[in-house]
mmCIF file of C-alpha atoms and ligand atoms in Angstrom:
data_model
loop_
_atom_site.group_PDB
_atom_site.id
_atom_site.type_symbol
_atom_site.label_atom_id
_atom_site.label_comp_id
_atom_site.label_asym_id
_atom_site.label_seq_id
_atom_site.Cartn_x
_atom_site.Cartn_y
_atom_site.Cartn_z
ATOM 1 C CA MET A 1051 20.462 21.258 17.605
ATOM 2 C CA SER A 1052 23.861 21.880 19.052
ATOM 3 C CA ARG A 1053 24.999 18.935 21.317
ATOM 4 C CA PRO A 1054 29.323 18.044 22.592
ATOM 5 C CA ASP A 1055 31.188 16.392 20.051
ATOM 6 C CA THR A 1056 30.961 12.830 21.983
ATOM 7 C CA GLY A 1057 32.956 10.342 19.286
ATOM 8 C CA HIS A 1058 29.235 8.708 18.488
ATOM 9 C CA PRO A 1059 26.393 9.518 15.865
ATOM 10 C CA PRO A 1060 23.711 11.898 17.249
ATOM 11 C CA GLY A 1061 21.566 10.026 19.791
ATOM 12 C CA ILE A 1062 18.294 8.375 19.235
ATOM 13 C CA GLY A 1063 15.009 9.411 21.251
ATOM 14 C CA LEU A 1064 12.675 6.273 21.002
ATOM 15 C CA PHE A 1065 9.030 6.582 22.798
ATOM 16 C CA GLY A 1066 7.292 3.577 22.610
ATOM 17 C CA GLY A 1067 3.325 2.833 24.048
ATOM 18 C CA THR A 1068 0.641 1.453 22.809
ATOM 19 C CA PHE A 1069 -0.690 5.510 22.145
ATOM 20 C CA ASP A 1070 -4.615 4.578 22.669
ATOM 21 C CA PRO A 1071 -4.875 7.337 22.233
ATOM 22 C CA VAL A 1072 -2.051 9.679 22.190
ATOM 23 C CA HIS A 1073 -2.322 12.382 24.226
ATOM 24 C CA PHE A 1074 -0.981 15.513 25.630
ATOM 25 C CA GLY A 1075 0.724 13.185 27.946
ATOM 26 C CA HIS A 1076 2.436 11.779 25.877
ATOM 27 C CA LEU A 1077 2.662 15.061 23.904
ATOM 28 C CA ARG A 1078 4.547 16.909 25.984
ATOM 29 C CA ALA A 1079 6.575 14.512 28.103
ATOM 30 C CA ALA A 1080 8.251 13.702 24.149
ATOM 31 C CA LEU A 1081 8.373 17.547 23.086
ATOM 32 C CA GLU A 1082 10.191 18.304 26.549
ATOM 33 C CA ALA A 1083 12.391 14.743 26.746
ATOM 34 C CA ARG A 1084 13.967 15.660 22.216
ATOM 35 C CA GLU A 1085 14.466 19.489 23.918
ATOM 36 C CA LEU A 1086 16.533 17.969 26.975
ATOM 37 C CA LEU A 1087 18.395 15.255 25.530
ATOM 38 C CA LYS A 1088 19.184 17.532 22.400
ATOM 39 C CA LEU A 1089 17.470 15.095 19.772
ATOM 40 C CA ASP A 1090 17.432 16.008 16.372
ATOM 41 C CA ASP A 1091 15.806 11.838 15.891
ATOM 42 C CA PHE A 1092 12.837 11.564 18.450
ATOM 43 C CA ARG A 1093 10.238 8.318 17.334
ATOM 44 C CA LEU A 1094 7.336 7.382 19.104
ATOM 45 C CA LEU A 1095 7.317 3.649 18.311
ATOM 46 C CA PRO A 1096 3.548 2.823 18.464
ATOM 47 C CA ALA A 1097 2.922 -1.022 19.570
ATOM 48 C CA GLY A 1098 1.283 -3.947 17.437
ATOM 49 C CA THR A 1099 0.410 -6.342 19.943
ATOM 50 C CA PRO A 1100 1.772 -5.420 23.051
ATOM 51 C CA PRO A 1101 2.683 -8.535 25.055
ATOM 52 C CA HIS A 1102 1.824 -7.626 28.838
ATOM 53 C CA ARG A 1103 -1.328 -5.747 28.571
ATOM 54 C CA ALA A 1104 -4.561 -6.123 27.165
ATOM 55 C CA PRO A 1105 -4.435 -5.774 23.457
ATOM 56 C CA PRO A 1106 -5.157 -2.598 22.514
ATOM 57 C CA VAL A 1107 -8.825 -0.972 21.403
ATOM 58 C CA ALA A 1108 -8.209 0.842 18.556
ATOM 59 C CA SER A 1109 -6.425 -1.144 15.693
ATOM 60 C CA ALA A 1110 -2.747 -0.370 15.119
ATOM 61 C CA GLU A 1111 -3.948 1.653 11.588
ATOM 62 C CA HIS A 1112 -6.458 3.898 13.474
ATOM 63 C CA ARG A 1113 -3.468 4.647 16.252
ATOM 64 C CA LEU A 1114 -0.877 5.363 14.040
ATOM 65 C CA ALA A 1115 -3.297 7.564 12.357
ATOM 66 C CA MET A 1116 -3.770 9.456 15.501
ATOM 67 C CA LEU A 1117 -0.143 9.806 16.160
ATOM 68 C CA ARG A 1118 0.483 11.109 12.703
ATOM 69 C CA LEU A 1119 -1.984 13.680 12.881
ATOM 70 C CA ALA A 1120 -0.355 14.396 16.617
ATOM 71 C CA VAL A 1121 2.948 15.664 15.120
ATOM 72 C CA ALA A 1122 2.269 17.162 12.572
ATOM 73 C CA GLY A 1123 4.093 19.962 12.310
ATOM 74 C CA HIS A 1124 6.246 19.257 14.615
ATOM 75 C CA PRO A 1125 9.780 17.735 12.343
ATOM 76 C CA GLY A 1126 11.696 17.005 14.975
ATOM 77 C CA ILE A 1127 9.451 14.036 16.208
ATOM 78 C CA SER A 1128 8.086 11.387 13.940
ATOM 79 C CA VAL A 1129 6.215 8.080 14.065
ATOM 80 C CA ASP A 1130 8.037 4.660 13.578
ATOM 81 C CA ASP A 1131 5.828 2.136 12.430
ATOM 82 C CA ARG A 1132 7.686 -1.576 12.141
ATOM 83 C CA GLU A 1133 5.935 -2.838 15.206
ATOM 84 C CA THR A 1134 2.867 -2.352 13.131
ATOM 85 C CA ARG A 1135 4.042 -3.874 10.522
ATOM 86 C CA ARG A 1136 5.473 -6.884 12.652
ATOM 87 C CA SER A 1137 3.326 -10.062 13.554
ATOM 88 C CA GLY A 1138 2.883 -11.407 16.233
ATOM 89 C CA TYR A 1139 3.831 -9.868 19.744
ATOM 90 C CA SER A 1140 6.138 -6.358 19.665
ATOM 91 C CA TYR A 1141 8.962 -7.082 21.949
ATOM 92 C CA MET A 1142 10.662 -4.186 22.561
ATOM 93 C CA VAL A 1143 14.020 -6.154 22.771
ATOM 94 C CA ASP A 1144 13.945 -6.958 19.173
ATOM 95 C CA THR A 1145 12.556 -3.282 18.408
ATOM 96 C CA LEU A 1146 15.775 -1.910 20.019
ATOM 97 C CA ALA A 1147 18.084 -5.055 18.073
ATOM 98 C CA GLU A 1148 16.644 -3.553 14.511
ATOM 99 C CA ILE A 1149 16.932 0.345 15.086
ATOM 100 C CA ARG A 1150 20.923 -1.134 16.849
ATOM 101 C CA GLN A 1151 21.946 -2.862 13.887
ATOM 102 C CA GLU A 1152 20.668 0.627 11.293
ATOM 103 C CA SER A 1153 22.264 3.100 13.839
ATOM 104 C CA GLY A 1154 26.126 2.007 14.290
ATOM 105 C CA ASP A 1155 26.652 2.850 17.771
ATOM 106 C CA ALA A 1156 24.241 6.176 17.416
ATOM 107 C CA PRO A 1157 23.214 6.373 21.564
ATOM 108 C CA LEU A 1158 19.527 4.812 21.250
ATOM 109 C CA MET A 1159 17.432 6.549 24.256
ATOM 110 C CA LEU A 1160 14.356 4.723 25.339
ATOM 111 C CA LEU A 1161 11.839 6.962 26.982
ATOM 112 C CA LEU A 1162 9.263 5.372 29.819
ATOM 113 C CA GLY A 1163 7.359 6.823 32.521
ATOM 114 C CA GLN A 1164 7.852 5.596 35.629
ATOM 115 C CA ASP A 1165 4.668 3.137 35.815
ATOM 116 C CA ALA A 1166 6.124 1.308 32.936
ATOM 117 C CA ALA A 1167 10.088 1.486 34.433
ATOM 118 C CA ASN A 1168 9.337 -0.476 37.405
ATOM 119 C CA ALA A 1169 7.250 -3.373 35.944
ATOM 120 C CA LEU A 1170 10.516 -3.863 33.257
ATOM 121 C CA ASP A 1171 11.615 -6.722 34.378
ATOM 122 C CA THR A 1172 7.992 -8.420 33.060
ATOM 123 C CA TRP A 1173 9.547 -7.698 29.680
ATOM 124 C CA HIS A 1174 11.191 -10.251 27.359
ATOM 125 C CA GLU A 1175 14.659 -10.457 27.535
ATOM 126 C CA TRP A 1176 14.367 -7.333 29.623
ATOM 127 C CA LYS A 1177 18.338 -7.517 30.792
ATOM 128 C CA THR A 1178 19.049 -7.254 27.411
ATOM 129 C CA ILE A 1179 17.618 -3.640 26.970
ATOM 130 C CA PHE A 1180 20.472 -2.574 29.208
ATOM 131 C CA GLN A 1181 23.013 -3.482 26.196
ATOM 132 C CA LEU A 1182 21.273 -1.916 23.532
ATOM 133 C CA ALA A 1183 19.586 1.444 24.551
ATOM 134 C CA HIS A 1184 19.675 3.881 27.906
ATOM 135 C CA LEU A 1185 16.442 4.438 29.551
ATOM 136 C CA VAL A 1186 15.487 7.525 29.533
ATOM 137 C CA VAL A 1187 12.655 7.877 32.726
ATOM 138 C CA MET A 1188 9.995 10.426 33.028
ATOM 139 C CA ARG A 1189 7.782 10.652 36.563
ATOM 140 C CA ARG A 1190 4.153 10.455 35.983
ATOM 141 C CA PRO A 1191 1.422 11.604 38.268
ATOM 142 C CA GLU A 1192 0.367 8.750 40.944
ATOM 143 C CA SER A 1193 3.486 6.687 40.289
ATOM 144 C CA VAL A 1194 6.592 6.150 42.154
ATOM 145 C CA VAL A 1195 9.716 5.224 41.705
ATOM 146 C CA SER A 1196 9.368 0.956 43.367
ATOM 147 C CA TRP A 1197 12.432 -0.779 41.821
ATOM 148 C CA THR A 1198 12.963 -3.573 44.258
ATOM 149 C CA GLY A 1199 14.973 -7.271 43.386
ATOM 150 C CA GLU A 1200 17.060 -7.587 40.524
ATOM 151 C CA LEU A 1201 15.385 -4.742 38.629
ATOM 152 C CA LEU A 1202 17.210 -2.659 41.405
ATOM 153 C CA GLN A 1203 20.618 -4.045 41.325
ATOM 154 C CA ARG A 1204 20.592 -3.593 37.717
ATOM 155 C CA VAL A 1205 19.116 0.166 38.130
ATOM 156 C CA ARG A 1206 21.606 1.261 40.521
ATOM 157 C CA PRO A 1207 24.765 1.109 39.294
ATOM 158 C CA ARG A 1208 23.789 2.672 36.136
ATOM 159 C CA LEU A 1209 22.087 5.431 37.043
ATOM 160 C CA VAL A 1210 23.425 8.872 35.796
ATOM 161 C CA GLU A 1211 22.382 12.794 36.178
ATOM 162 C CA ARG A 1212 22.854 14.875 33.375
ATOM 163 C CA PRO A 1213 21.502 14.037 29.868
ATOM 164 C CA GLU A 1214 25.214 14.926 28.415
ATOM 165 C CA GLN A 1215 25.859 11.585 30.106
ATOM 166 C CA LEU A 1216 24.074 9.424 27.607
ATOM 167 C CA GLY A 1217 26.669 10.417 24.680
ATOM 168 C CA GLU A 1218 29.192 9.061 25.476
ATOM 169 C CA LYS A 1219 28.335 5.432 25.372
ATOM 170 C CA PRO A 1220 25.831 3.861 23.188
ATOM 171 C CA ALA A 1221 23.643 2.517 25.757
ATOM 172 C CA GLY A 1222 23.671 1.230 29.297
ATOM 173 C CA TYR A 1223 22.474 4.177 31.675
ATOM 174 C CA VAL A 1224 19.351 4.658 33.359
ATOM 175 C CA LEU A 1225 18.607 8.854 33.288
ATOM 176 C CA PRO A 1226 15.536 10.057 35.490
ATOM 177 C CA LEU A 1227 14.228 12.940 33.663
ATOM 178 C CA GLU A 1228 11.576 15.421 35.282
ATOM 179 C CA VAL A 1229 9.065 16.544 32.739
ATOM 180 C CA THR A 1230 5.977 18.570 33.296
ATOM 181 C CA GLN A 1231 3.875 16.143 35.071
ATOM 182 C CA LEU A 1232 0.609 15.885 33.073
ATOM 183 C CA ALA A 1233 -2.223 13.251 34.744
ATOM 184 C CA ILE A 1234 -4.059 12.138 31.675
ATOM 185 C CA SER A 1235 -4.026 8.651 30.665
ATOM 186 C CA SER A 1236 -5.750 6.573 27.636
ATOM 187 C CA THR A 1237 -7.593 4.783 29.724
ATOM 188 C CA GLY A 1238 -9.093 8.087 31.296
ATOM 189 C CA ILE A 1239 -10.019 9.503 27.707
ATOM 190 C CA ARG A 1240 -11.618 5.777 26.783
ATOM 191 C CA ASP A 1241 -13.236 6.000 29.967
ATOM 192 C CA ARG A 1242 -14.840 9.433 28.965
ATOM 193 C CA LEU A 1243 -15.620 8.725 25.424
ATOM 194 C CA LEU A 1244 -17.555 5.973 27.087
ATOM 195 C CA ALA A 1245 -19.834 7.872 29.114
ATOM 196 C CA GLY A 1246 -20.494 9.841 26.687
ATOM 197 C CA GLN A 1247 -18.560 13.004 27.723
ATOM 198 C CA SER A 1248 -15.657 14.928 26.118
ATOM 199 C CA PRO A 1249 -12.242 14.019 25.985
ATOM 200 C CA CYS A 1250 -11.607 17.903 24.476
ATOM 201 C CA PHE A 1251 -8.085 19.628 26.012
ATOM 202 C CA LEU A 1252 -6.361 16.288 27.117
ATOM 203 C CA LEU A 1253 -5.644 15.376 23.294
ATOM 204 C CA PRO A 1254 -5.250 17.546 20.355
ATOM 205 C CA ASP A 1255 -8.023 18.059 18.502
ATOM 206 C CA THR A 1256 -7.295 16.606 15.395
ATOM 207 C CA VAL A 1257 -7.033 13.571 16.815
ATOM 208 C CA VAL A 1258 -10.559 14.330 18.905
ATOM 209 C CA ASP A 1259 -12.237 15.108 15.528
ATOM 210 C CA TYR A 1260 -10.254 11.662 13.903
ATOM 211 C CA ILE A 1261 -12.063 10.006 17.187
ATOM 212 C CA ALA A 1262 -15.615 11.480 16.457
ATOM 213 C CA GLN A 1263 -15.220 10.133 12.597
ATOM 214 C CA ASN A 1264 -14.008 7.150 13.042
ATOM 215 C CA ARG A 1265 -16.475 6.413 16.353
ATOM 216 C CA LEU A 1266 -13.924 5.068 18.115
ATOM 217 C CA TYR A 1267 -13.708 4.226 21.425
ATOM 218 C CA PHE A 1268 -17.857 3.900 21.780
ATOM 219 C CA ALA A 1269 -19.646 1.008 22.872
ATOM 220 C CA GLY A 1270 -19.756 -0.846 20.011
ATOM 221 C CA ALA A 1271 -17.745 1.736 18.564
ATOM 222 C CA ALA A 1272 -16.100 0.857 14.521
ATOM 223 C CA GLY A 1273 -11.814 0.544 13.939
ATOM 224 C CA LYS A 1274 -11.880 -2.027 17.206
ATOM 225 C CA GLY A 1275 -8.957 -3.813 16.212
HETATM 226 P P1 ATP B 510 -3.138 3.245 28.953
HETATM 227 O O1 ATP B 510 -3.852 4.202 30.148
HETATM 228 O O2 ATP B 510 -3.666 2.644 28.176
HETATM 229 O O3 ATP B 510 -2.808 2.759 30.222
HETATM 230 P P2 ATP B 510 -1.337 4.877 28.985
HETATM 231 O O4 ATP B 510 -1.971 6.580 28.998
HETATM 232 O O5 ATP B 510 -0.260 4.840 30.237
HETATM 233 O O6 ATP B 510 -2.405 4.401 28.522
HETATM 234 P P3 ATP B 510 0.858 4.071 26.621
HETATM 235 O O7 ATP B 510 0.366 4.091 25.496
HETATM 236 O O8 ATP B 510 0.263 2.826 27.646
HETATM 237 O O9 ATP B 510 -0.341 5.122 27.682
HETATM 238 O O10 ATP B 510 2.165 4.875 27.750
HETATM 239 C C1 ATP B 510 3.165 4.949 27.298
HETATM 240 C C2 ATP B 510 4.645 5.308 27.766
HETATM 241 O O11 ATP B 510 4.009 6.829 27.792
HETATM 242 C C3 ATP B 510 4.639 4.718 29.169
HETATM 243 O O12 ATP B 510 5.970 4.517 29.318
HETATM 244 C C4 ATP B 510 3.741 5.619 29.494
HETATM 245 O O13 ATP B 510 4.815 5.725 31.119
HETATM 246 C C5 ATP B 510 4.125 6.533 29.456
HETATM 247 N N1 ATP B 510 2.998 7.987 29.540
HETATM 248 C C6 ATP B 510 1.904 7.703 29.436
HETATM 249 N N2 ATP B 510 1.124 8.984 29.928
HETATM 250 C C7 ATP B 510 2.020 9.740 30.609
HETATM 251 C C8 ATP B 510 2.011 11.177 31.354
HETATM 252 N N3 ATP B 510 0.457 11.678 31.328
HETATM 253 N N4 ATP B 510 3.066 11.587 31.611
HETATM 254 C C9 ATP B 510 4.177 11.150 31.174
HETATM 255 N N5 ATP B 510 4.280 9.731 30.505
HETATM 256 C C10 ATP B 510 3.281 9.231 30.307
#
């Protein structure tokens, strides 16, 4: 992918989540962000034990397997399993610090849906995140921008409009990014499965098959984590 020479190593896109299960909302957003940000290295980062929400329903192994099936055939998008290998809570700040160590001064671009970005100030050591990565915030149906208080104070002076600006430094900007909005959520998919309804066309067929084969998300399902 051609990109302007900024003097920094190429950027790395990081898209964290529980992916319980991964769906087309995640995947379409990842693909479009990778293209708009001109990234050769774009990683989906499934959380092991997320600190600010209920534990995932499916085990880390199942969520990883579904992600790998979903991105098979898309060489620019990979799955980074480091959080699932770590014991204890998956703090994004620790993950970013580790990736920063490995990647020198490459711009790190942390992707978040607007719903997650609104709650950034509930994250462990959230202010440090601005020193480690840029934030790329994607609109999501039914979520509005609601940054308030200290979070708004931190975000406002960092807002930029053009993706190329993220190449200028390793971390610290906030870029709102328009991607196709798909009103799909993992909760909605799990609810459908529990109700005995089909989740087809909300996530890849390979993942639908995996869910069925492993009887995930059904009442009394095997494979709960
Ligand atoms: P759940 O319903 O279990 O909360 P989810 O569908 O919100 O799951 P997560 O794995 O929690 O998915 O989300 C990971 C990241 O992906 C978050 O930053 C979230 O905002 C973003 N995201 C999830 N679904 C979409 C979507 N349809 N469009 C854009 N971003 C999304």
